[in-house]
Coordinates of C-alpha atoms in Angstrom, one line a residue:
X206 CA 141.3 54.1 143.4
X207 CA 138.1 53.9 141.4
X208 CA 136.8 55.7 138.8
X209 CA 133.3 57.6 139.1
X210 CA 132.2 57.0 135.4
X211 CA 131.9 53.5 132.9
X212 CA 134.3 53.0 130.3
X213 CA 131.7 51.4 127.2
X214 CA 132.3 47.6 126.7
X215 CA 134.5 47.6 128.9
X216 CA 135.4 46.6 132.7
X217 CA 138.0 48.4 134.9
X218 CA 140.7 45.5 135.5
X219 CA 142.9 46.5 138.3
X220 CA 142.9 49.9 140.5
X221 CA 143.7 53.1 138.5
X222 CA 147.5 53.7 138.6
X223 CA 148.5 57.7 139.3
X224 CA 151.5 59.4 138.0
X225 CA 153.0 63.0 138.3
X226 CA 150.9 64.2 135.3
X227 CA 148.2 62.0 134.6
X228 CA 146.1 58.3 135.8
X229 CA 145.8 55.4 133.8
X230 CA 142.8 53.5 134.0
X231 CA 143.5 49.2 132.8
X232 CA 140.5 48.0 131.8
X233 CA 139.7 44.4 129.6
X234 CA 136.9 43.7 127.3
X235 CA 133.6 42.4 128.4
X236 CA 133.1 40.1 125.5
X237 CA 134.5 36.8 125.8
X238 CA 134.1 36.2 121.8
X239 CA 135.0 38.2 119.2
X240 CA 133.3 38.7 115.2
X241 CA 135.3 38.6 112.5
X242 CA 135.1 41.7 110.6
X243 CA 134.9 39.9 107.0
X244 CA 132.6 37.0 107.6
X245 CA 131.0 37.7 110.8
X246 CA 131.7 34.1 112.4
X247 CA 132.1 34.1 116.4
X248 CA 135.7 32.9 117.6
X249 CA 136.9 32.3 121.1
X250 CA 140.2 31.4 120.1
X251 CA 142.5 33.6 121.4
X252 CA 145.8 34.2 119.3
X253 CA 147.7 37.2 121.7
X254 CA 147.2 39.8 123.8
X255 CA 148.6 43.6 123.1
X256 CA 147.4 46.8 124.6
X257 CA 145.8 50.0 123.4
X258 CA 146.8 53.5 125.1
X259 CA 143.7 55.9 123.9
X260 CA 143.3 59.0 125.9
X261 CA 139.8 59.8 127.6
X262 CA 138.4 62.6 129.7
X263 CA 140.1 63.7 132.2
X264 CA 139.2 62.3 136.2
X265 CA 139.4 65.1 138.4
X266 CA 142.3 67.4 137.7
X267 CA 144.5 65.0 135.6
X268 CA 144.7 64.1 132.8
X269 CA 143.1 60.4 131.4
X270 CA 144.6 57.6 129.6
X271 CA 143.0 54.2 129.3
X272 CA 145.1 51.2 128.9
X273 CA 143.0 48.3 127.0
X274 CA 144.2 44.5 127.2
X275 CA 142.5 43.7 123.6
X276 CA 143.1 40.1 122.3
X277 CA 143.4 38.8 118.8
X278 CA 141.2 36.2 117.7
X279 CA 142.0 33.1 115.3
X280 CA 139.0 33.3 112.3
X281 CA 137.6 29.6 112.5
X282 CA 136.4 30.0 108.8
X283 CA 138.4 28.1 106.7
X284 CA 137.5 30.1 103.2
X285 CA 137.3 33.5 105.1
X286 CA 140.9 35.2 103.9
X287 CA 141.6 36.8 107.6
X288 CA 143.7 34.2 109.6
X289 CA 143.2 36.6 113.0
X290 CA 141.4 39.8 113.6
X291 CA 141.1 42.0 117.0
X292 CA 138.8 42.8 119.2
X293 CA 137.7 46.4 119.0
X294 CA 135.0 48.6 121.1
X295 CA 133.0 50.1 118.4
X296 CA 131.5 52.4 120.7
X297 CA 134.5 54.0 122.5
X298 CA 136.8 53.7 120.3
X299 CA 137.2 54.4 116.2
X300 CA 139.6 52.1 114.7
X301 CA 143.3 53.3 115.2
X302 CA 142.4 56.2 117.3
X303 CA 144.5 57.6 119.8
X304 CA 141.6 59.2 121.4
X305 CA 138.2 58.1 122.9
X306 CA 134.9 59.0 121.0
X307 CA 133.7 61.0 123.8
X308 CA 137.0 63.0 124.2
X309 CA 136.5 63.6 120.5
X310 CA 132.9 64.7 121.3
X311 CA 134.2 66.9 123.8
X312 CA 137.2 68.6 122.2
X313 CA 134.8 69.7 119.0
X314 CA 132.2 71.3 121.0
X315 CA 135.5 73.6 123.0
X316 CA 136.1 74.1 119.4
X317 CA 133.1 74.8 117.8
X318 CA 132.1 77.4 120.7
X319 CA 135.8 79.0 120.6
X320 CA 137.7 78.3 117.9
X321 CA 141.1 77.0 117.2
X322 CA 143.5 79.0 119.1
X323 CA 140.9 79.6 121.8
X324 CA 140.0 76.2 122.1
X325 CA 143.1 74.8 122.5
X326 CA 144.4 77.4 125.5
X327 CA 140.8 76.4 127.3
X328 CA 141.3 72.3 126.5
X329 CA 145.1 72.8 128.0
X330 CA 143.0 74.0 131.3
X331 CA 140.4 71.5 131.2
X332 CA 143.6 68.7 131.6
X333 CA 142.1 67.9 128.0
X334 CA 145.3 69.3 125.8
X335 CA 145.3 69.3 121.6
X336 CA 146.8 72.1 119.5
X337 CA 144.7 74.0 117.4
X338 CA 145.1 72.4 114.2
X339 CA 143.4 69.1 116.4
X340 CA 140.9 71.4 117.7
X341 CA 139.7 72.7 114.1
X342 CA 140.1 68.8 112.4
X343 CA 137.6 67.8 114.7
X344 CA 135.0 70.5 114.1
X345 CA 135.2 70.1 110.6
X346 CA 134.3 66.1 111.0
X347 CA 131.1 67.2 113.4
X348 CA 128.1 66.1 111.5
X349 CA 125.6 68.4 109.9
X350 CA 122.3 67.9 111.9
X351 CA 119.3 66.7 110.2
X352 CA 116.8 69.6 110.4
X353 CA 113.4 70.0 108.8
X354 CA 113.0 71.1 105.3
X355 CA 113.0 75.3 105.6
X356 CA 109.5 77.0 104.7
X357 CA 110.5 80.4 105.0
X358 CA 113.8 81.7 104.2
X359 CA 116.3 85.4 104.4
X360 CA 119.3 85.5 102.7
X361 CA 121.8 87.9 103.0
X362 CA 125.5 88.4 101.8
X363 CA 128.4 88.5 104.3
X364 CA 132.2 89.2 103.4
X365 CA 134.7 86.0 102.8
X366 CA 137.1 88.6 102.2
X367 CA 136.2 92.0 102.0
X368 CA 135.9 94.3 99.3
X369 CA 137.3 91.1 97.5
X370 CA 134.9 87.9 97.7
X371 CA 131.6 87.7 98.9
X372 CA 129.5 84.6 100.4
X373 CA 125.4 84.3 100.9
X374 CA 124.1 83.0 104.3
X375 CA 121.1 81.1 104.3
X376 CA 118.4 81.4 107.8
X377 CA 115.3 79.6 108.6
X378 CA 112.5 82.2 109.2
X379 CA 110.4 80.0 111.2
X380 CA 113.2 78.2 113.5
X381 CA 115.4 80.9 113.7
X382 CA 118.3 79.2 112.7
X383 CA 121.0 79.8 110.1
X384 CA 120.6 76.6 107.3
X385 CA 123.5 77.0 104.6
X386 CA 126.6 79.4 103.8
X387 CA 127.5 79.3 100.6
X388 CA 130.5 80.4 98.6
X389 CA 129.5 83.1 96.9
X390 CA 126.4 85.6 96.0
X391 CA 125.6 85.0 92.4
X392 CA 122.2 83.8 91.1
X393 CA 123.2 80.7 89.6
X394 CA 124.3 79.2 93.7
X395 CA 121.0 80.6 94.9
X396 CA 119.0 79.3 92.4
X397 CA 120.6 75.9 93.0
X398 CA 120.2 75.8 96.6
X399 CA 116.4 76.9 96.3
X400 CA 116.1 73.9 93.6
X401 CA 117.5 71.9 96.3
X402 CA 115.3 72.9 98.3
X403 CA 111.4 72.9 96.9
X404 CA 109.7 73.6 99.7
X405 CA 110.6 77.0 100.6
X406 CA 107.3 79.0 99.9
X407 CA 109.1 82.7 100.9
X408 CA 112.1 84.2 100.3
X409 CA 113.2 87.6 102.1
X410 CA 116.5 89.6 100.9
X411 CA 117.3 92.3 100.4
X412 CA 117.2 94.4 96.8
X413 CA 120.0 92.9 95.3
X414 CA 119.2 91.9 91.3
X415 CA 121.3 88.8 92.0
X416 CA 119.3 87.5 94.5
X417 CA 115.5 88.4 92.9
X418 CA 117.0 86.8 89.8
X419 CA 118.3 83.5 91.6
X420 CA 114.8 83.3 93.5
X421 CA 112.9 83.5 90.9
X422 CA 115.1 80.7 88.7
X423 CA 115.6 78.8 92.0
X424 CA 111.9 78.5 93.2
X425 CA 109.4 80.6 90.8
X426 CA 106.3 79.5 93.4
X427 CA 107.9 81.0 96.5
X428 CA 107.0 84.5 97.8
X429 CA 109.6 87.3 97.3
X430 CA 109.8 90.0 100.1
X431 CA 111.8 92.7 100.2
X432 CA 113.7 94.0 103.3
X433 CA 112.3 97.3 105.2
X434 CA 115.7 98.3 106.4
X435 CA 117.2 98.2 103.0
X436 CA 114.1 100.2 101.1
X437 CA 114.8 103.2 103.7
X438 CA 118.7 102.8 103.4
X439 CA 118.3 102.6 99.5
X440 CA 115.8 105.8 99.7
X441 CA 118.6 107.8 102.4
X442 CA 121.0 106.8 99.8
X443 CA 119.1 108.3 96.8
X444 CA 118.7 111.3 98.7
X445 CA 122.6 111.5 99.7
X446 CA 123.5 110.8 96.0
X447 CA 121.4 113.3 94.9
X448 CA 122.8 116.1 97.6
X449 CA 126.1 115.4 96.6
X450 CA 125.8 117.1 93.2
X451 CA 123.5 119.7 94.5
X452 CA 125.2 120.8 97.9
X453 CA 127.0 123.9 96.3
X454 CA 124.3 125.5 94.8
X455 CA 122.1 124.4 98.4
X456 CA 124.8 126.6 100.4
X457 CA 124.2 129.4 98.8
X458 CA 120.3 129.5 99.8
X459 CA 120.0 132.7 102.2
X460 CA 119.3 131.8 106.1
X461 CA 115.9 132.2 107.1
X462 CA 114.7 135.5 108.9
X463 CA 114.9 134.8 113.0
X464 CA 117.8 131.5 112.2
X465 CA 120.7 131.5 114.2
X466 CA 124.0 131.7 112.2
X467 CA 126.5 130.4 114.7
X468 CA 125.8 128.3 117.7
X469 CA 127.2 130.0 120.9
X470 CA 129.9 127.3 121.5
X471 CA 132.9 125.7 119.1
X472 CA 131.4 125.6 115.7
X473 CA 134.7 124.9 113.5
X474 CA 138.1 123.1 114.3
X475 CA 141.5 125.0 115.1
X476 CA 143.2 126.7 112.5
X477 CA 145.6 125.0 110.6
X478 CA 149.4 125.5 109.6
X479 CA 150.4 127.2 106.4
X480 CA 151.8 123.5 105.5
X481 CA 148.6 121.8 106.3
X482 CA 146.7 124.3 104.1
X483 CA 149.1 124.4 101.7
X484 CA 149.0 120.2 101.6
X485 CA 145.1 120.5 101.3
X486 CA 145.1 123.1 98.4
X487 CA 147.3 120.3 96.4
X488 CA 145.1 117.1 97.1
X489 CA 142.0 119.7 96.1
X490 CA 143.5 120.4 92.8
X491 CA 144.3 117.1 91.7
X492 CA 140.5 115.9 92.5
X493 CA 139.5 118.8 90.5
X494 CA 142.2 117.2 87.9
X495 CA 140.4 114.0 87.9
X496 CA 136.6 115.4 88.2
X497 CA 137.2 116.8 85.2
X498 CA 138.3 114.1 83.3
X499 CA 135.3 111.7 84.7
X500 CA 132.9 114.6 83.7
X501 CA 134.8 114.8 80.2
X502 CA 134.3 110.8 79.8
X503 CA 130.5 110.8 80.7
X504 CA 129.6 113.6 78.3
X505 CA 131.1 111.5 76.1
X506 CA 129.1 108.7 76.5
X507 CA 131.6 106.2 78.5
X508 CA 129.8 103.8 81.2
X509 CA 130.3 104.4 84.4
X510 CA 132.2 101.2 85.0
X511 CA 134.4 102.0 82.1
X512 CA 135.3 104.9 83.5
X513 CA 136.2 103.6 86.7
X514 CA 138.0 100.9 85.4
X515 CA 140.0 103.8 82.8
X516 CA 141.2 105.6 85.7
X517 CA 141.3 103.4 89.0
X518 CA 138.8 105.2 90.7
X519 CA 135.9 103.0 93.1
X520 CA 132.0 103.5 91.3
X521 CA 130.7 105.0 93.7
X522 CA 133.3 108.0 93.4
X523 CA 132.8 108.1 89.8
X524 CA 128.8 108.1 90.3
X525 CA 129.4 111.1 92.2
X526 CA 131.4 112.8 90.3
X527 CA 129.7 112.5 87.0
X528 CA 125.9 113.6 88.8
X529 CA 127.5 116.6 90.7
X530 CA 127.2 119.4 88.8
X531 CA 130.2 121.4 90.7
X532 CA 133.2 120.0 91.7
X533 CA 132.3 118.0 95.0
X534 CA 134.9 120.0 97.2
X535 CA 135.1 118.9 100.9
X536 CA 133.7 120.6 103.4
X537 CA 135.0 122.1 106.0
X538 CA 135.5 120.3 109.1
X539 CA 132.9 121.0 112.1
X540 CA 134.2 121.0 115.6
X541 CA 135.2 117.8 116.9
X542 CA 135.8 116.9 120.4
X543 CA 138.7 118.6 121.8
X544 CA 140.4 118.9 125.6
X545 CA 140.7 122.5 125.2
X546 CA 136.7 122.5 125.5
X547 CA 136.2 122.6 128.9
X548 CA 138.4 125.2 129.4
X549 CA 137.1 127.7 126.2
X550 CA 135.0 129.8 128.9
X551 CA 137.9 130.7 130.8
X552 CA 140.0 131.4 128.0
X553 CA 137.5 133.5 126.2
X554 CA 136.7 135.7 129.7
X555 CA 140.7 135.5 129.9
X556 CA 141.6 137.3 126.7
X557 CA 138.7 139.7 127.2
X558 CA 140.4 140.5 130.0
X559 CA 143.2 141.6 128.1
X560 CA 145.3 138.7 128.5
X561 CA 146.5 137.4 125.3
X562 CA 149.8 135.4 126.6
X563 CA 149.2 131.9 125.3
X564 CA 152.1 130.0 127.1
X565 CA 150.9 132.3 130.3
X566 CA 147.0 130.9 130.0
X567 CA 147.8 127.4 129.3
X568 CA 149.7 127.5 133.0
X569 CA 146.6 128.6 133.9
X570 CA 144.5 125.7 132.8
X571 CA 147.4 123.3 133.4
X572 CA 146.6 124.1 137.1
X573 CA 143.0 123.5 136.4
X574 CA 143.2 120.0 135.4
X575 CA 144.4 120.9 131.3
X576 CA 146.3 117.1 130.6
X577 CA 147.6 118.6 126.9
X578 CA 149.8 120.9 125.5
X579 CA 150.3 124.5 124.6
X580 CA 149.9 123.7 120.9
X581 CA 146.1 123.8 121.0
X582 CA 145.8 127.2 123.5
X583 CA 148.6 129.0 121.2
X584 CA 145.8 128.3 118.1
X585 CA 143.2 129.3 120.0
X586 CA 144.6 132.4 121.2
X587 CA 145.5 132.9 118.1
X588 CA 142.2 132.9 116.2
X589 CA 141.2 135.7 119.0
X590 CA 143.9 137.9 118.9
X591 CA 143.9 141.6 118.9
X592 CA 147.5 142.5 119.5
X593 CA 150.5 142.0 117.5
X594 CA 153.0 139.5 118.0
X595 CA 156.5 140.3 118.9
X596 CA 158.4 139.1 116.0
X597 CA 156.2 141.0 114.3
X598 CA 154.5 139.1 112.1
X599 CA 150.8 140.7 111.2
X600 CA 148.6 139.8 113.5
X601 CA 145.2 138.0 113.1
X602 CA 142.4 140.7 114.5
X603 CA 139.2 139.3 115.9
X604 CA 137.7 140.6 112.8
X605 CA 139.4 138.4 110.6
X606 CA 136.6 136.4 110.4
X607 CA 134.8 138.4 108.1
X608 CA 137.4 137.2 105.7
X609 CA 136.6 133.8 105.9
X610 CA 135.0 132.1 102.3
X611 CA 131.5 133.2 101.9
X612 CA 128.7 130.9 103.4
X613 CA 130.8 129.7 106.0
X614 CA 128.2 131.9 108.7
X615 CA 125.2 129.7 107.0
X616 CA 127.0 126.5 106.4
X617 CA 125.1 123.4 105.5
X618 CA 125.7 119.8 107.0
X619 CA 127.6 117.3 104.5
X620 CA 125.0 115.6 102.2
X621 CA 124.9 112.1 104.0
X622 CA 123.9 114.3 107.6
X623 CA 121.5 116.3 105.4
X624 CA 120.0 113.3 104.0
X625 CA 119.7 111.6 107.6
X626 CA 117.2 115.0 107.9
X627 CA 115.3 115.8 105.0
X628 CA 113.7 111.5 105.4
X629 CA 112.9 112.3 109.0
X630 CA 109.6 113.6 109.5
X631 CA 109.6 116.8 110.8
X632 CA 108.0 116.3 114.1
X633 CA 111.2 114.4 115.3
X634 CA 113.5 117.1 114.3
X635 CA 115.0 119.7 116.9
X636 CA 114.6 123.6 116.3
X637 CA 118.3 123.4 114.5
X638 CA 117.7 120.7 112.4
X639 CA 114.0 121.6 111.5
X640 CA 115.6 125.5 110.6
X641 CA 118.2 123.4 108.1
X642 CA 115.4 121.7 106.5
X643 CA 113.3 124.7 106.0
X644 CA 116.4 126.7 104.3
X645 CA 117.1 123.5 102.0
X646 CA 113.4 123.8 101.2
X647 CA 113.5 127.1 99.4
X648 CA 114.4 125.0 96.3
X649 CA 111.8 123.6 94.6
X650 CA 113.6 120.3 93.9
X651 CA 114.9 120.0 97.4
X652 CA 111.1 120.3 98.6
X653 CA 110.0 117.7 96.1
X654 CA 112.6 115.3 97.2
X655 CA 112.5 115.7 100.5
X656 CA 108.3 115.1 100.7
X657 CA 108.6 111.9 98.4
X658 CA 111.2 110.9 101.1
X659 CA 109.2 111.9 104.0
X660 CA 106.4 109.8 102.6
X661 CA 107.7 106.9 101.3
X662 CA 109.6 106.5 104.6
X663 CA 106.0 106.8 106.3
X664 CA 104.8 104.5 104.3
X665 CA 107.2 101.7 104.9
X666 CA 108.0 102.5 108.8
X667 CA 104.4 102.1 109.4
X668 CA 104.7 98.8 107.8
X669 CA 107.7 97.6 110.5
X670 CA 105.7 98.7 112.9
X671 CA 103.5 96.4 112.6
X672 CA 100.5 98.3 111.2
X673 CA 100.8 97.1 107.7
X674 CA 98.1 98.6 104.8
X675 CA 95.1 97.8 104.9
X676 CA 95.2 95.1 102.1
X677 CA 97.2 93.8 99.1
X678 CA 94.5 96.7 97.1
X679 CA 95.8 99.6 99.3
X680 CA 99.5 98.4 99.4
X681 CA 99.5 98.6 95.4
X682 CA 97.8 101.9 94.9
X683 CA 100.0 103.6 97.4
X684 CA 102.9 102.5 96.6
X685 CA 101.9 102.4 93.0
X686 CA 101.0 106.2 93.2
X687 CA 104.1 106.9 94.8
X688 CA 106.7 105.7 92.1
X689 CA 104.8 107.7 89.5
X690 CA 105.2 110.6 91.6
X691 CA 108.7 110.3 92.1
X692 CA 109.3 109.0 88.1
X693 CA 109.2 112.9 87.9
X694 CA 111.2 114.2 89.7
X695 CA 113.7 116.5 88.3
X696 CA 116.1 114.9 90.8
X697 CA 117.4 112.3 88.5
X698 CA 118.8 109.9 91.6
X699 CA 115.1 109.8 93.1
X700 CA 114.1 109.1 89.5
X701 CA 116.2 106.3 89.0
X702 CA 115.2 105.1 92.7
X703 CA 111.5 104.9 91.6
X704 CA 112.8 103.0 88.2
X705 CA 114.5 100.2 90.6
X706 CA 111.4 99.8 92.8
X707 CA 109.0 99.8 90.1
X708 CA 111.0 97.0 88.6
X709 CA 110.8 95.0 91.7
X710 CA 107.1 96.4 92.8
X711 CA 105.6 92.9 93.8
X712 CA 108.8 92.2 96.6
X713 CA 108.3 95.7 97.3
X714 CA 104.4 95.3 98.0
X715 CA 105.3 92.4 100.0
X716 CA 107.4 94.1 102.1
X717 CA 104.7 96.4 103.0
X718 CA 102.3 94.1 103.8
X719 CA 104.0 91.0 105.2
X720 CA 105.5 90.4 109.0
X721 CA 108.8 89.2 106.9
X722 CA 112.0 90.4 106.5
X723 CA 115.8 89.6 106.3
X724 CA 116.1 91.0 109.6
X725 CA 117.2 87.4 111.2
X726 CA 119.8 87.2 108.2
X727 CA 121.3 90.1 109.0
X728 CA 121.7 89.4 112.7
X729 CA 123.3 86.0 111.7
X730 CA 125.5 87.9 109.6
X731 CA 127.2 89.6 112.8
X732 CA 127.5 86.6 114.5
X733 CA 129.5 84.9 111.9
X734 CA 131.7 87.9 111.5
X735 CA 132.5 87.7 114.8
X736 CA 133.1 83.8 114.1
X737 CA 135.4 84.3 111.4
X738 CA 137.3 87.1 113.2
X739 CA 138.1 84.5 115.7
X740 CA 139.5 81.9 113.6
X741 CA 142.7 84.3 113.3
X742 CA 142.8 83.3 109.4
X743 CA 141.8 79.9 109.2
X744 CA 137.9 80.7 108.8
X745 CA 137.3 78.4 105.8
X746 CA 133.7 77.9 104.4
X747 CA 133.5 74.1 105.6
X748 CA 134.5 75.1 109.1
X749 CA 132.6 77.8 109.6
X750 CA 129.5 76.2 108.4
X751 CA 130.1 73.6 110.9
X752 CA 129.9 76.0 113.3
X753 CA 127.3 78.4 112.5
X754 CA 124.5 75.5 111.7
X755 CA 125.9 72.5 113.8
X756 CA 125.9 74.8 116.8
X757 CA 122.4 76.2 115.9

């Protein structure tokens, strides 16, 4: 038998033996001489023989090992300190390897495109078996490719751990390619890679003060840009801290005249058991407990981040509690999907009918294709009923609802689905969500906030649609005009929003005015999640590096 492929430097000896699980293939060297390693002096004297057993890739469907007849050579040089070296094929094999270069080659690239445990299961099919530890050894020895020297950069954050440590990712602009991970976020590593790097003449992130700081340390000539996505995220977030202290007094704004109270369908969840209200009322009154106290603290003049730290709580809870100016209580919950919902016609014509029998209509709908219990039909019948019960418990009347807590007939959406509206132009909204906006608008600080959305969200969409401003002039003085507006704004959130912008006005112009963004970084970002995810723990930074850029 013969093989269809050449072994390097060498010659196939004798026909390829075959046995139950694999073939060996006894090959011999084509070099008659042999170099010693230390001096370099030819020798053709021939000390022994021994053999070499390297595995290679796999002929057919078995499995490949190579036996090599390599001789040992007498050094002829009398003041060279070797007395016999081998003979060894550079190219196929690395010294002492138990494995050809080309099996090597082809085990990393299973691992670099699946991973450790993934790897190895596919390698076990492909008659080329290593465990995973091999698999991931060899993708962390791959070489990093020599690629040009980046022009135009986006960096981006992505989660080592998270909630815990944080990394920055590192993507070519121009070749669309990611370049560098590295280890964490802070402006001293950016600044060092950007040193590192001189040539890069742009630099898109998003608003982070980390990364403007570490780009401007880091390369001072380059271009900063600011991301699109993040200005209207950072603007929907202004809005949604801002609604958060405001959304009590909000709710209590009268419906417009012609408005629809109450959709004709399921507009709130089932009602809930005495236990579950009860439970509710006691996680209520400890928040209140500890809104309180974070109020208290901040009227005293405690930081934010003191606070937080004081009483365990995340910032972003204690930012909200200390701008609302009622106790943020939880709305509540809107209708979610339910099975009963198919079958709410019939039950509704069903107890108009007279029939108020719970266990009797859910026999009913069983037969109608119902897959769940009674449990939901004996709360729904419940809500409706107009009879009393036979143990005779009172009765809930179909007017009960009047006694339900006031402004639950005009309820508003929670702030971050009011936000979502109030940046939207108006054009895109439906006849229910453009009657919400216009009932938020009877305050005179929700109007101003939501027009300096509205327009600053024109402004930049029109930007990432490819119709940037006019020039660099008309850039400024919009967006220039814009931040004075909204300095003064009684919404302090907004406010502060225009502070943060002004601060970072000439990344911000940029972002308005150039086809750049962090767009590419952010993509890459999902990518190596999904990565890391698949490294079932052992995601380390030197692996994955290897292969997010070697397999760019």
């Amino acid at each position: 038998m013969t093989i269809p492929f050449a072994v390097p430097e060498c010659r196939v000896a004798h026909l390829v033996e075959r046995h139950d699980d694999h073939l060996v293939v006894p090959v011999r060297l084509d070099a008659a001489t042999g170099c010693c390693p230390e001096c370099g002096q030819a020798s053709r004297s021939v000390h022994g023989r021994y053999h070499r057993h390297p595995a290679d890739l796999p002929l057919s469907a078995s499995r490949t090992t190579l036996r090599i007849e390599v001789r040992r050579f007498y050094c002829l040089n009398p003041t060279c300190r070797r007395r016999t070296f081998a003979q060894t094929p550079t190219d196929l094999l690395a010294p002492r390897a138990r494995r050809t270069r080309r099996l090597c080659e082809a085990r990393a690239r299973v691992g670099r495109a699946c991973g450790g445990a993934g790897g190895a299961r596919l390698l076990a099919h492909l008659h080329m078996p290593a465990s995973r530890a091999t698999v991931l050894r060899l993708v962390t020895h791959l070489p990093m490719p020599d690629a040009p020297a980046p022009i135009r950069v986006g960096i981006d954050d992505w989660a080592i751990r998270k909630g815990s440590r944080y990394g920055t990712i590192v993507a070519d602009l121009d070749r669309r390619r990611v370049v560098d991970l590295l280890p964490d976020r802070t402006a001293p590593t950016v600044a060092g890679w950007l040193e590192r790097h001189s040539g890069v003449a742009l630099v898109a992130r998003d608003r982070s003060t980390e990364y403007a700081r570490g780009a401007s340390l880091g390369a001072p000539q380059a271009q900063q840009v600011a991301d699109r996505w993040h200005l209207l995220t950072n603007m929907r977030q202004a809005v949604e801290r801002w609604l958060q202290g405001a959304h009590a007094r909000l709710r209590s704004l009268p419906l417009l005249p012609g408005s629809t109270a109450r959709p004709a369908r399921r507009d709130r969840a089932c009602a809930r058991s005495t236990t579950e209200l009860e439970a509710g009322a006691q996680s209520r009154m400890r928040w209140q407990v500890v809104y309180d106290e974070v109020r208290r603290r901040h009227a005293g003049g405690e930081p934010l981040l003191g606070i937080a730290r004081a009483l365990g709580l995340a910032r972003a809870t204690v930012r909200k509690y200390a701008s609302a100016e009622t106790f943020p209580a939880r709305l509540p919950h809107g209708a979610g999907p339910s099975l009963l919902d198919p079958h709410i016609p019939y039950l509704a014509a069903r107890i108009d009918e007279g029939c108020e029998n719970a266990m009797a209509l859910w026999r009913e709908i069983r037969e109608q294709g119902y897959p769940g219990t009674s449990r939901q039909v004996h709360r729904f019948v419940a809500q409706r009923r107009t009879r009393s019960v036979g143990s005779g418990r009172k009765a809930r009347s179909a007017k009960a609802s009047a006694s339900e807590p006031p402004g639950s007939e005009a309820r508003l959406p929670p702030a971050r689905q009011l936000a979502w509206l109030l940046v939207q132009p108006t054009s895109v909204l439906d006849e229910s969500e453009a009657a919400v906006v216009s009932r938020v608008e009877q305050d005179d600080t929700a109007q101003a906030v939501a027009g300096l959305a509205r327009r600053f969200t024109a402004l930049v969409r029109a930007a990432g649609k490819g119709k940037p401003l006019a020039d660099d002039q008309d850039a400024a003085a919009d967006i220039v005009a814009w931040i004075t507006k909204a300095r003064t704004c009684e919404a302090s959130a907004i406010a502060t929003f225009a502070a943060g912008l002004e601060a970072d006005i000439a990344a911000v112009r940029a972002a308005l005015t150039e086809p750049w963004s962090s767009g590419q970084a952010e993509g890459q970002v999902n990518r190596l999640t999904l990565i890391k995810r698949q490294c079932y723990g052992r995601a380390g930074l030197d692996l994955l590096k290897r292969r997010m850029v070697v397999a760019a």
